[in-house]
CSV table of C-alpha atoms and ligand atoms in Angstrom, one decimal:
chain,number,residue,atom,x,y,z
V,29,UNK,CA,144.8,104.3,82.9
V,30,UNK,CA,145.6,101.4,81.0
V,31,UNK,CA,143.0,98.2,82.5
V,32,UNK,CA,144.1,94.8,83.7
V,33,UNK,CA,143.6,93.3,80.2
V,34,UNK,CA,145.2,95.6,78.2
V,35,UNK,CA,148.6,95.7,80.6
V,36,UNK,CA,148.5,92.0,79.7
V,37,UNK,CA,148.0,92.4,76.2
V,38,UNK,CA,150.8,94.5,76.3
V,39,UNK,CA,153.4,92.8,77.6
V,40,UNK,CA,155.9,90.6,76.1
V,41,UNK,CA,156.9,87.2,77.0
V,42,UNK,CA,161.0,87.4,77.7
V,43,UNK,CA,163.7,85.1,77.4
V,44,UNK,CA,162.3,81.8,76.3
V,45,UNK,CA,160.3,80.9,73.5
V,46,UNK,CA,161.2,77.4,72.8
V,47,UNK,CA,160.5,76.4,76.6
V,48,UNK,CA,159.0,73.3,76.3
V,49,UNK,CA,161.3,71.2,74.1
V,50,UNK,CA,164.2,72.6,76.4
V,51,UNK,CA,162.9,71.7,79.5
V,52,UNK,CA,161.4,68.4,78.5
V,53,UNK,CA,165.3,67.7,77.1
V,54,UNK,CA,167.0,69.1,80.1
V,55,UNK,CA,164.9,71.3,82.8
V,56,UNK,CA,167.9,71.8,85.1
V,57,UNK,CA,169.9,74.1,82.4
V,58,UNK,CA,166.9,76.1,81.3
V,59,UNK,CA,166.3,76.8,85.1
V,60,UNK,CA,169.9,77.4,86.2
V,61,UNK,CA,169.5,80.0,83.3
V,62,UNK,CA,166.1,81.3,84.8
V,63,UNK,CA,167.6,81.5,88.3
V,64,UNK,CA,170.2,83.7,87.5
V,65,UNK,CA,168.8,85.9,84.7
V,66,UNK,CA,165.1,86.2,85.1
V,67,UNK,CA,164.5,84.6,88.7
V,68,UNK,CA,160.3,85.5,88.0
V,69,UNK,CA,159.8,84.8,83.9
V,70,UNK,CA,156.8,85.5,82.0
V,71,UNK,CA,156.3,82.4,79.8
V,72,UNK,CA,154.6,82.6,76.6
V,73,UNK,CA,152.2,79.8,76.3
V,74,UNK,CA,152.9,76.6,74.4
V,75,UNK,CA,149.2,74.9,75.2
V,76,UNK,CA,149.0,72.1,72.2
V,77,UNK,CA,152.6,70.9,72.7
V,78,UNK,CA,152.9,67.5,73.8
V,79,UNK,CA,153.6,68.7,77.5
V,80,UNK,CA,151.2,71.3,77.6
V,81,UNK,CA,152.9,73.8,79.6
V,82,UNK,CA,150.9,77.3,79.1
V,83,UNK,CA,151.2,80.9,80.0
V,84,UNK,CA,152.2,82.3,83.3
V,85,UNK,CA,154.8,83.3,85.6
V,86,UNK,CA,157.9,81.2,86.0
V,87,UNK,CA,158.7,81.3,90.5
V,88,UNK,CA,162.3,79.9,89.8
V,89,UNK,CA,163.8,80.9,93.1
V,90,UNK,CA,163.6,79.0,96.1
V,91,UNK,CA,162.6,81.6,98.0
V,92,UNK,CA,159.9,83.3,96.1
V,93,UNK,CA,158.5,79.6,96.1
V,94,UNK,CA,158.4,79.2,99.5
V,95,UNK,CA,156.9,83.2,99.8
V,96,UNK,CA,154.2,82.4,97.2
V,97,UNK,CA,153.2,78.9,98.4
V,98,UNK,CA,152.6,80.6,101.9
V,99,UNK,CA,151.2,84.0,101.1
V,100,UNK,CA,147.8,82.3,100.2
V,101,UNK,CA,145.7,85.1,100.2
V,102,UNK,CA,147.3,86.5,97.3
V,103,UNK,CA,148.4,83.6,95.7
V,104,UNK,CA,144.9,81.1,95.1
V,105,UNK,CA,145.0,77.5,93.7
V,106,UNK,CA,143.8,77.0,90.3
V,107,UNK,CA,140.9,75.1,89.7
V,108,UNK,CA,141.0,72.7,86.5
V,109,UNK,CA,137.8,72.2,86.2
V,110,UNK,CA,135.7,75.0,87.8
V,111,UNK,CA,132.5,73.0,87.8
V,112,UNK,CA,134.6,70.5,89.9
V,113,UNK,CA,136.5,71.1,92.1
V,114,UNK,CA,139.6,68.5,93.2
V,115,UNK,CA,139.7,69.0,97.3
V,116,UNK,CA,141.6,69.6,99.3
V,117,UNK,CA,144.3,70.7,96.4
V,118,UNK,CA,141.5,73.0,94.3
V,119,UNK,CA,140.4,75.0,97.7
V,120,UNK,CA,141.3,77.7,99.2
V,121,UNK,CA,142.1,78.9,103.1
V,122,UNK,CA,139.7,78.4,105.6
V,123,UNK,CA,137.9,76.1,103.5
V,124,UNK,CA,140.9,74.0,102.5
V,125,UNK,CA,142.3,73.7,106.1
V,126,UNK,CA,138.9,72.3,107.4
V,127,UNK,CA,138.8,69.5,104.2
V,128,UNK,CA,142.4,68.6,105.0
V,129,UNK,CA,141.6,68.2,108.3
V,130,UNK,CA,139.1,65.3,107.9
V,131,UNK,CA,141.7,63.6,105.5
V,132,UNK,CA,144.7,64.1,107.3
V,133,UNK,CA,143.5,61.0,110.3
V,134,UNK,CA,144.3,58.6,107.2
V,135,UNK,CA,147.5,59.9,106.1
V,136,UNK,CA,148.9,59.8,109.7
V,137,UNK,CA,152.6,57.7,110.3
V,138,UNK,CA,150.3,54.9,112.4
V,139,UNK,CA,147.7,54.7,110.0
V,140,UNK,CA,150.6,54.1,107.2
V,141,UNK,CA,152.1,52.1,108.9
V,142,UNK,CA,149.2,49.3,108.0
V,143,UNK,CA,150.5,49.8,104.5
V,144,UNK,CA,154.0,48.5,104.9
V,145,UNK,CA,153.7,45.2,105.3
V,146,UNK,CA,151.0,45.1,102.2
V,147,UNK,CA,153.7,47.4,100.2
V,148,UNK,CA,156.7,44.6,100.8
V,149,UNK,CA,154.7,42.0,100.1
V,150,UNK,CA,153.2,43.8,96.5
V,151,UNK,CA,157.2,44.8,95.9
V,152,UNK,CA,158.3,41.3,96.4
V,153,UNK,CA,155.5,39.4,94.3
V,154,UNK,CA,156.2,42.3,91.6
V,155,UNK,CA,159.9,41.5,92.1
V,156,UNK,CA,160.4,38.1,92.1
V,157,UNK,CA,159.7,37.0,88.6
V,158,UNK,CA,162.0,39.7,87.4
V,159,UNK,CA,164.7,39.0,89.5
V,160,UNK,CA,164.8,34.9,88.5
V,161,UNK,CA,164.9,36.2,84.9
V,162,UNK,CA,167.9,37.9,85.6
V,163,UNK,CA,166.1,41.2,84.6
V,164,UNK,CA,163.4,43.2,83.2
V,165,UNK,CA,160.9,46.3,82.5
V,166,UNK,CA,161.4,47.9,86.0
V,167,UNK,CA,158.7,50.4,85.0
V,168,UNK,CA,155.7,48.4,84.0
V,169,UNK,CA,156.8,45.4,86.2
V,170,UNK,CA,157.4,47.6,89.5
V,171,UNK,CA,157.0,51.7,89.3
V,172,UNK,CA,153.7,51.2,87.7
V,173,UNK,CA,152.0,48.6,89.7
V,174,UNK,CA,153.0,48.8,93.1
V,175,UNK,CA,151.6,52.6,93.9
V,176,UNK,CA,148.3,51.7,92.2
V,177,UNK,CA,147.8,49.0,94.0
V,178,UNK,CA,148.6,50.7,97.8
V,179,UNK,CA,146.4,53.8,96.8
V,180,UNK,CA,143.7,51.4,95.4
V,181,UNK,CA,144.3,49.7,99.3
V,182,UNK,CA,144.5,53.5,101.4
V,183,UNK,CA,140.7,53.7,99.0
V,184,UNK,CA,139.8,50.8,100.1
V,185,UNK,CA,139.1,49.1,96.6
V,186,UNK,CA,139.9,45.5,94.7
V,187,UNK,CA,143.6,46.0,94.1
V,188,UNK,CA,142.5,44.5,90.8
V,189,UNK,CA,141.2,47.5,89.6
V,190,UNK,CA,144.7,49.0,89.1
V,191,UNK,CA,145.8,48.9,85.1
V,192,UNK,CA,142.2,50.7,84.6
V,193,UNK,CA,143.0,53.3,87.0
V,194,UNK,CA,146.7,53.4,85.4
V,195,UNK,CA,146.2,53.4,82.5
V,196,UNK,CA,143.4,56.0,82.7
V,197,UNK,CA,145.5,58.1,84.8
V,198,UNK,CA,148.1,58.5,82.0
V,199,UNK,CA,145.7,59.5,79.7
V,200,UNK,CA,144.6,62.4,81.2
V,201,UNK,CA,147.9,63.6,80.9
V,202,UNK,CA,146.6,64.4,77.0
V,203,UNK,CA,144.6,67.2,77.8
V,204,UNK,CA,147.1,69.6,76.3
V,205,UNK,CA,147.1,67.6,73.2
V,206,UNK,CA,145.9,69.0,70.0
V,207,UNK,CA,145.5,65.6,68.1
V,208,UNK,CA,141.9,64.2,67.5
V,209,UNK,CA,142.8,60.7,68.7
V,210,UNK,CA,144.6,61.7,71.9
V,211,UNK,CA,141.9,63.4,72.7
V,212,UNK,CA,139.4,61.0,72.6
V,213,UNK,CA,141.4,59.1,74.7
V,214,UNK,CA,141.6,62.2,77.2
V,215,UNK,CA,137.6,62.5,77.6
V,216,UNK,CA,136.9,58.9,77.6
V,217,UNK,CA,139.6,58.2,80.3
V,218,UNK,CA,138.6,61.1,82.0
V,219,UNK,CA,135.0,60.2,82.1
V,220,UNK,CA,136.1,56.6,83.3
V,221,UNK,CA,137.9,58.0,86.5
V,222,UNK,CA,135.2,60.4,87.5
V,223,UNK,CA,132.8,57.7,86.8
V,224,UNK,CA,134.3,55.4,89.1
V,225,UNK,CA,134.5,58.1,91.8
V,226,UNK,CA,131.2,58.3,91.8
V,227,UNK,CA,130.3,55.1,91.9
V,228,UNK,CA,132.7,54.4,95.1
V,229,UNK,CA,130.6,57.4,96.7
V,230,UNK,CA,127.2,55.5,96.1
V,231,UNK,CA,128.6,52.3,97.1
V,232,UNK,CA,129.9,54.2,100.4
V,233,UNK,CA,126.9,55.5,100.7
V,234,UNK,CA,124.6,52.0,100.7
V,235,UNK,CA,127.2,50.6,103.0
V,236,UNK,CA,129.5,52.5,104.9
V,237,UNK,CA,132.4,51.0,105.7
V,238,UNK,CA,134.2,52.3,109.3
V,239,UNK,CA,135.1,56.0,109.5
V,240,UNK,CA,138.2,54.9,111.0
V,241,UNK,CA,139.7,53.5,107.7
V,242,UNK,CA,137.7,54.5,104.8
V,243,UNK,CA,138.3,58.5,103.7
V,244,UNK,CA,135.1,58.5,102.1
V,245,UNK,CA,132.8,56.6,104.3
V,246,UNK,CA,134.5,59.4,107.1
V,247,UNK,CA,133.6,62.5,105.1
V,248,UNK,CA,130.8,61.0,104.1
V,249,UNK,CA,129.0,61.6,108.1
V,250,UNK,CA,131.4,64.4,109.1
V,251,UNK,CA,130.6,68.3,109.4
V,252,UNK,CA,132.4,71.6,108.2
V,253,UNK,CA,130.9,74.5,110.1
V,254,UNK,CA,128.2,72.3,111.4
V,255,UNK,CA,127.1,71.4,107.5
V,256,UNK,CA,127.6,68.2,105.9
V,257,UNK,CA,130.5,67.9,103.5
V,258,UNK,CA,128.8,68.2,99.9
V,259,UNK,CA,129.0,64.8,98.1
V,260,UNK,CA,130.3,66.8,95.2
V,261,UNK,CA,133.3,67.8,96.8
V,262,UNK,CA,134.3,64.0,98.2
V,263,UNK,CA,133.7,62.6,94.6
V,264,UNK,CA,136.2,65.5,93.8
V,265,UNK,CA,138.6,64.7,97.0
V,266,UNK,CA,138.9,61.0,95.4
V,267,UNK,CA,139.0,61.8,91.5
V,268,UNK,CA,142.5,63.9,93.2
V,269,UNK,CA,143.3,60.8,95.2
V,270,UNK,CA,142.8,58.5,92.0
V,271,UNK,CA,145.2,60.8,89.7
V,272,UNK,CA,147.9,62.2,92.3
V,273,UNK,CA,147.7,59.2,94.5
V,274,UNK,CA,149.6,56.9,92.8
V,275,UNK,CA,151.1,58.6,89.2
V,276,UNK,CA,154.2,60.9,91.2
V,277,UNK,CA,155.0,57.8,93.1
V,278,UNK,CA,155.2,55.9,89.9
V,279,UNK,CA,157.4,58.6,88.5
V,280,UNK,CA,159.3,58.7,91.3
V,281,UNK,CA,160.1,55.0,92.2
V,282,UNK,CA,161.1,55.1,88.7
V,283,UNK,CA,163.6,58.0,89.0
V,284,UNK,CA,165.1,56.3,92.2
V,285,UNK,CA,165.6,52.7,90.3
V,286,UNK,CA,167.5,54.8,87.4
V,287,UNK,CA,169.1,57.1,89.0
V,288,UNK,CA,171.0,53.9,91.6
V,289,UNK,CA,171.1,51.7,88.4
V,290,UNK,CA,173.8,53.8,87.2
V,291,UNK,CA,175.8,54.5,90.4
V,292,UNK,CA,177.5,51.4,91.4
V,293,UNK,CA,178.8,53.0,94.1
V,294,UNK,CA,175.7,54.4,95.4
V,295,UNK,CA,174.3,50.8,95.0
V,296,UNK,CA,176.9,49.0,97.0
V,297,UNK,CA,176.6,51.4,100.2
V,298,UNK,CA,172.9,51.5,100.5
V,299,UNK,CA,173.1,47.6,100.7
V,300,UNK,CA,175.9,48.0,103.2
V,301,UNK,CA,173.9,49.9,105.1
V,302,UNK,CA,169.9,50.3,104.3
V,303,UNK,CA,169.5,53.0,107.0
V,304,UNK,CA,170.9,55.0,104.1
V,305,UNK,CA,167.8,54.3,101.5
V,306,UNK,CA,165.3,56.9,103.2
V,307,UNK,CA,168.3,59.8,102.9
V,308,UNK,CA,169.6,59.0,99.0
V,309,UNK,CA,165.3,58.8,98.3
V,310,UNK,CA,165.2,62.7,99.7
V,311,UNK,CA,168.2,63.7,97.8
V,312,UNK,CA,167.5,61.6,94.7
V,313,UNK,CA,163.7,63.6,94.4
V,314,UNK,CA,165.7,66.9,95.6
V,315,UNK,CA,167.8,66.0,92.4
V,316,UNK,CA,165.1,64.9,89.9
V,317,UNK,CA,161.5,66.0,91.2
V,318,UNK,CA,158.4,64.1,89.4
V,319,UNK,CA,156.3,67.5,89.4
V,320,UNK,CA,158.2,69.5,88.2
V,321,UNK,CA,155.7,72.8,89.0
V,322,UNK,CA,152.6,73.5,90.0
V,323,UNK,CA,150.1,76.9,89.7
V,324,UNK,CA,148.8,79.6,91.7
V,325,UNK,CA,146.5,82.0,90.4
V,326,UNK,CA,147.2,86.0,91.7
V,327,UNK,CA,144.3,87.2,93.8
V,328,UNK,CA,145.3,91.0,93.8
V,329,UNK,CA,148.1,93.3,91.7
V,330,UNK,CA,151.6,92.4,93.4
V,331,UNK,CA,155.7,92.7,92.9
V,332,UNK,CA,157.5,89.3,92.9
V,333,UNK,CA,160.8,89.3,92.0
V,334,UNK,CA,160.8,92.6,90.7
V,335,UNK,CA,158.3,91.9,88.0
V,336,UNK,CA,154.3,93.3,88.1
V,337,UNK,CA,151.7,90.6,88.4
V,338,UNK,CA,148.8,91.3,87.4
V,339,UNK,CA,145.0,89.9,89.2
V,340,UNK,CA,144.6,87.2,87.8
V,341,UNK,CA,148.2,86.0,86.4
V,342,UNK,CA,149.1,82.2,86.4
V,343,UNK,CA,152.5,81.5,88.3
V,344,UNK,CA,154.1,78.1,88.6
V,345,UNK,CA,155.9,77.2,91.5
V,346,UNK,CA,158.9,75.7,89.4
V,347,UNK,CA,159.9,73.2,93.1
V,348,UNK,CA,162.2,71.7,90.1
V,349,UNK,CA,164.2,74.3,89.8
V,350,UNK,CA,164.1,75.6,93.9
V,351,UNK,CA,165.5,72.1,94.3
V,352,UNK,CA,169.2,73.4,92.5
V,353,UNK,CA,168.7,77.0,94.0
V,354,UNK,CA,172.1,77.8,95.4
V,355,UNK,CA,171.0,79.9,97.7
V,356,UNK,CA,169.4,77.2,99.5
V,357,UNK,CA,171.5,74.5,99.3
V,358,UNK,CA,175.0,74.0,99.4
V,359,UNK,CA,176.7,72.2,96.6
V,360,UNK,CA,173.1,71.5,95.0
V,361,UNK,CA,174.3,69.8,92.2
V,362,UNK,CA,176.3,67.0,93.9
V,363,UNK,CA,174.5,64.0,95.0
V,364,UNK,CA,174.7,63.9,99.5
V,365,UNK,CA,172.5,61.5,100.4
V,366,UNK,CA,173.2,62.6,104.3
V,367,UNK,CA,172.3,66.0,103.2
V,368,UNK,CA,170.9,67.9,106.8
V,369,UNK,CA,168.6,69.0,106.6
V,370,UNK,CA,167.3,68.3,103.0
V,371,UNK,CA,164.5,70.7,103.0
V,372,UNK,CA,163.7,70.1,99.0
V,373,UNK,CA,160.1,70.8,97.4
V,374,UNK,CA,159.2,68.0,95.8
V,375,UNK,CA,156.6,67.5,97.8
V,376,UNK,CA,155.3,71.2,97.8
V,377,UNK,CA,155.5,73.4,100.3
V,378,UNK,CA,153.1,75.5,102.8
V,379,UNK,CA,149.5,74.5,103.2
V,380,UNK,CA,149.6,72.2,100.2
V,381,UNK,CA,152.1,69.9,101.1
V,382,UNK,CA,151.9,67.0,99.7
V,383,UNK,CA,149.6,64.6,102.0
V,384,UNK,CA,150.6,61.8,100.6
V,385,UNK,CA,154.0,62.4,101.5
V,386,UNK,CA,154.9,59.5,104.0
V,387,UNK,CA,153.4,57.1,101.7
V,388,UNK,CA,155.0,58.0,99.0
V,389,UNK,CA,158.4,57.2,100.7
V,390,UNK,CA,157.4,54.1,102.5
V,391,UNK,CA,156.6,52.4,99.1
V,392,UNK,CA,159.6,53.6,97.7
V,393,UNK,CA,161.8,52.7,100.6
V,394,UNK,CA,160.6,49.4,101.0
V,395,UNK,CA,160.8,48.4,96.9
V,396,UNK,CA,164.2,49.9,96.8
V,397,UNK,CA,165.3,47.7,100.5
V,398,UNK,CA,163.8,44.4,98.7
V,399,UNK,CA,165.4,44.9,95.7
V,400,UNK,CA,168.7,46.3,97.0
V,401,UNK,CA,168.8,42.5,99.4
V,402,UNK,CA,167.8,40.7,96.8
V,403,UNK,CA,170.6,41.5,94.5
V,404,UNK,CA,174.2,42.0,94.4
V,405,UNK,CA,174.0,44.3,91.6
V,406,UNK,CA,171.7,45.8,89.3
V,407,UNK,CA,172.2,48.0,86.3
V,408,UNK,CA,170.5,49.8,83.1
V,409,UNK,CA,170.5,47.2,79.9
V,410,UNK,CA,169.3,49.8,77.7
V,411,UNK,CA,168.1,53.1,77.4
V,412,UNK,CA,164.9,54.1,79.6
V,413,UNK,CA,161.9,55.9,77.6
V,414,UNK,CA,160.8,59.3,79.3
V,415,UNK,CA,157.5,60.2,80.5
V,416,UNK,CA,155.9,63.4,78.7
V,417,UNK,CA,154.2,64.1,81.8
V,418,UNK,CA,156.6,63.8,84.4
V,419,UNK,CA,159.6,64.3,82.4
V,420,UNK,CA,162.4,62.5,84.7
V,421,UNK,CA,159.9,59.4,85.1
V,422,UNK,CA,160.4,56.1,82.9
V,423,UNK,CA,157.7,54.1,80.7
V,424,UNK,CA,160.6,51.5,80.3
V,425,UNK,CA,163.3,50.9,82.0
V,426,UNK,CA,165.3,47.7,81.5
V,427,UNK,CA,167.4,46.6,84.4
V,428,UNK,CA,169.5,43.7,84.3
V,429,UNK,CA,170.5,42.2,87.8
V,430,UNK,CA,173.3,39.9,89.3
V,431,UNK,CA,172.0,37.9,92.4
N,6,HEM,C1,156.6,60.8,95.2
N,6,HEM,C2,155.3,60.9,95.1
N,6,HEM,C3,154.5,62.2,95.2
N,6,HEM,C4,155.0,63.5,94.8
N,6,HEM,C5,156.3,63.8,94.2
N,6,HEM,C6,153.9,64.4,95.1
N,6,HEM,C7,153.9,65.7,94.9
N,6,HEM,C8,153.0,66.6,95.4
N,6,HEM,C9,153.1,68.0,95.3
N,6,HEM,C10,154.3,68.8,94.7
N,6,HEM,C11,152.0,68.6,95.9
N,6,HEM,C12,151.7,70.1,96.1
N,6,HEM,C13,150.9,70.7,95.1
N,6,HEM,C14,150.8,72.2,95.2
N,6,HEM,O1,151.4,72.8,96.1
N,6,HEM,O2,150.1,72.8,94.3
N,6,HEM,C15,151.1,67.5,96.3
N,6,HEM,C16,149.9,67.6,96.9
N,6,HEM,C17,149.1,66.5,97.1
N,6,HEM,N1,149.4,65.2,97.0
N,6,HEM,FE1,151.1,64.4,96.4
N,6,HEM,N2,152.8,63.6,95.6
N,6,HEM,C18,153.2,62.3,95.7
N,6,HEM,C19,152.4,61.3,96.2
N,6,HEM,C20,151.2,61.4,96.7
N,6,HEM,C21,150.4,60.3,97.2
N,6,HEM,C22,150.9,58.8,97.4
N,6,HEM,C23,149.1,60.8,97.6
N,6,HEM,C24,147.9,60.2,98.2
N,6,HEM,C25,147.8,58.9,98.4
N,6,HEM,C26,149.2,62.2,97.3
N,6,HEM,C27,148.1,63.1,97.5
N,6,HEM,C28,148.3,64.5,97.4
N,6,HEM,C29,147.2,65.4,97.7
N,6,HEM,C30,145.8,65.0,98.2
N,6,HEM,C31,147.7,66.7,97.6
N,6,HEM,C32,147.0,68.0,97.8
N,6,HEM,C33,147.2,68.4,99.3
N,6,HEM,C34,146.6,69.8,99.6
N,6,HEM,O3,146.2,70.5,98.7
N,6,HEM,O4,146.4,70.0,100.8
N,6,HEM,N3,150.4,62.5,96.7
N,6,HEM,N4,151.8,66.3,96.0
């Protein structure tokens, strides 16, 4: 009988060969395609290419999304760096569930609700310049700033440390990249962020701030199975918080400011009515996700979607293309900002969930009510540049606004 690795070996990639140039073009027709031809797709690797997307399944259909996201026996995280871990994201049930547990206290709607007022008043000072000068790089003047600075504030650290972390952030992004320069920018930036983790573990450490608002200072004294939490695993916690705390919302603050920038329409009822801006947020994301996928690594042999997996087979949980599954939403392409319910997966799905979810929309909310009463119209004034990681963000996005 033919062994794991030679059944692998064996197989052939189907349908796509050219996958990342079409989906960093246009992701929505290359998973429409997926959907309906090839719902569970082996992908043949293109590690090297500027988006770095490598072999594995593709999970195309909302459904066997949702299935795989929950089954987490079979389905395990993957683990980027096995030496260290990224809780509570690389860990596994029970272990994951007890290290989301201590975290959770901090991501609750009351404690957010500290953030708001800090958030308007960031979006504001970020706004104001742009809006006397009638206009301006949307991106670097608000989607990059503003969620750098409210995760640097959730951390509890000088708000002034934010174009480091940003700018460090984005370079990690050139992990995949096969050219010498990117990726000496990868390891040094890299190095920077886990350096700094560590450093805000030691300085937690010599003075402990209260457990009741500092994550680190609180895992930092608390117990899993009557064992302390290993120091490793909270620097690992933050070096997640420092990447996906603040570089989705960036994405996705950038995707909403677009995506109302060219619907005048749009525009002129969410400043009717603001009690519409948390709604067209949901269905904009539902529309354009930041994170476009994310991997699972098979724990055992299993069907999905008709097709083998084998122990040990990467899937990605393609949430960008569950998002247009018609199956699970009626109408998907159309834009229905009172969508009920809006059950999209941005945000992930099952134990994972995003935890950063509520503060995610509260920045965004707020930047887009300020903006939205500040102006009586804004619009593109040139053509936005597209991230390589997230491929619906914006590096620039000129705006020009009427007030
Ligand atoms: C619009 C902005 C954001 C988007 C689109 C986003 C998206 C996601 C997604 C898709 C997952 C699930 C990953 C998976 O299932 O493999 C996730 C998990 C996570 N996110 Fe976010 N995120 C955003 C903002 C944030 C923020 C602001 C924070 C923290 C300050 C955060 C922290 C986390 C953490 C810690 C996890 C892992 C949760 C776990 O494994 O239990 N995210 N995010």
């Amino acid at each position: 009988m033919a062994t794991n690795e030679a059944k692998k070996v064996a197989r052939k990639p189907d349908v796509l060969r050219t996958f990342s140039k079409e989906v960093t073009e246009d992701p929505a027709v290359l998973f429409t395609r997926l959907r309906g031809e090839c719902p569970v797709a082996l992908q043949e690797g293109t590690k090297g290419g500027s988006t770095g997307f490598d072999n594995g399944w593709l999970v195309t259909r909302y459904d066997d999304i949702v299935a795989v996201a929950r089954d987490t026996d079979t389905f395990r995280q993957n683990i980027r760096w096995p030496s260290q871990p990224r809780p509570p994201l690389e860990m596994d049930t029970p272990d994951h569930r007890a290290f989301r547990a201590l975290m959770m206290p901090f991501f609750t709607p009351a404690a957010l609700a500290q953030f708001e007022p800090l958030s308007r008043r960031i979006a504001i000072e970020l706004l104001e310049p742009m809006l006397a000068a009638g206009g301006g790089d949307f991106a670097t003047g608000l989607a990059r700033p503003l969620p750098a600075q409210i995760l640097l504030a959730r951390i509890n650290q000088p708000l002034g440390d934010w174009p480091a972390i940003k700018e460090a952030s984005e370079s990690v992004y050139l992990q995949a990249s096969t050219n010498p320069d990117d990726r000496r920018r990868f390891d040094e930036s890299n190095e920077f962020l886990w350096d700094y983790c560590r450093k805000v573990v030691e300085a937690r450490k010599a003075s402990p701030q209260p457990v009741d608002n500092d994550v680190v200072s609180a895992m930092l004294v608390a117990q899993i199975d009557g064992k302390p939490v290993s120091e490793h695993l909270i620097v690992g916690m933050l070096r997640l918080l420092v990447a996906a705390g603040h570089d989705s919302t960036t994405s996705a603050l950038g995707i909403c400011l677009r995506y109302i920038a060219t619907d005048q329409d749009l525009q002129s009822r969410l400043r009717a009515d603001p009690k519409l801006i948390a709604g067209a947020i949901e269905e904009i994301l539902r529309l354009q996700p930041p994170v476009i996928q994310m991997p699972r690594i098979a724990a055992r042999d299993v069907e999905l979607g008709g097709r083998q997996i084998l122990e040990g087979d990467k899937l990605h949980l393609v949430f960008a293309s569950g998002n247009h599954d018609e199956a699970a939403f009626e109408n998907p392409e159309a834009c229905n900002i009172e969508r009920r319910p809006n059950r999209h997966l941005s945000f992930g799905t099952g134990v994972h969930v995003c935890i950063g979810n509520g503060l995610a929309r509260q920045e965004m909310r707020v930047a887009l009510e300020e903006l939205l009463a500040r102006t009586k119209s804004f619009r593109l004034a040139g053509e936005p540049t597209r991230e390589f990681w997230h491929p619906y963000g914006a590096v620039a996005l000129p705006i020009a606004v009427d007030r």
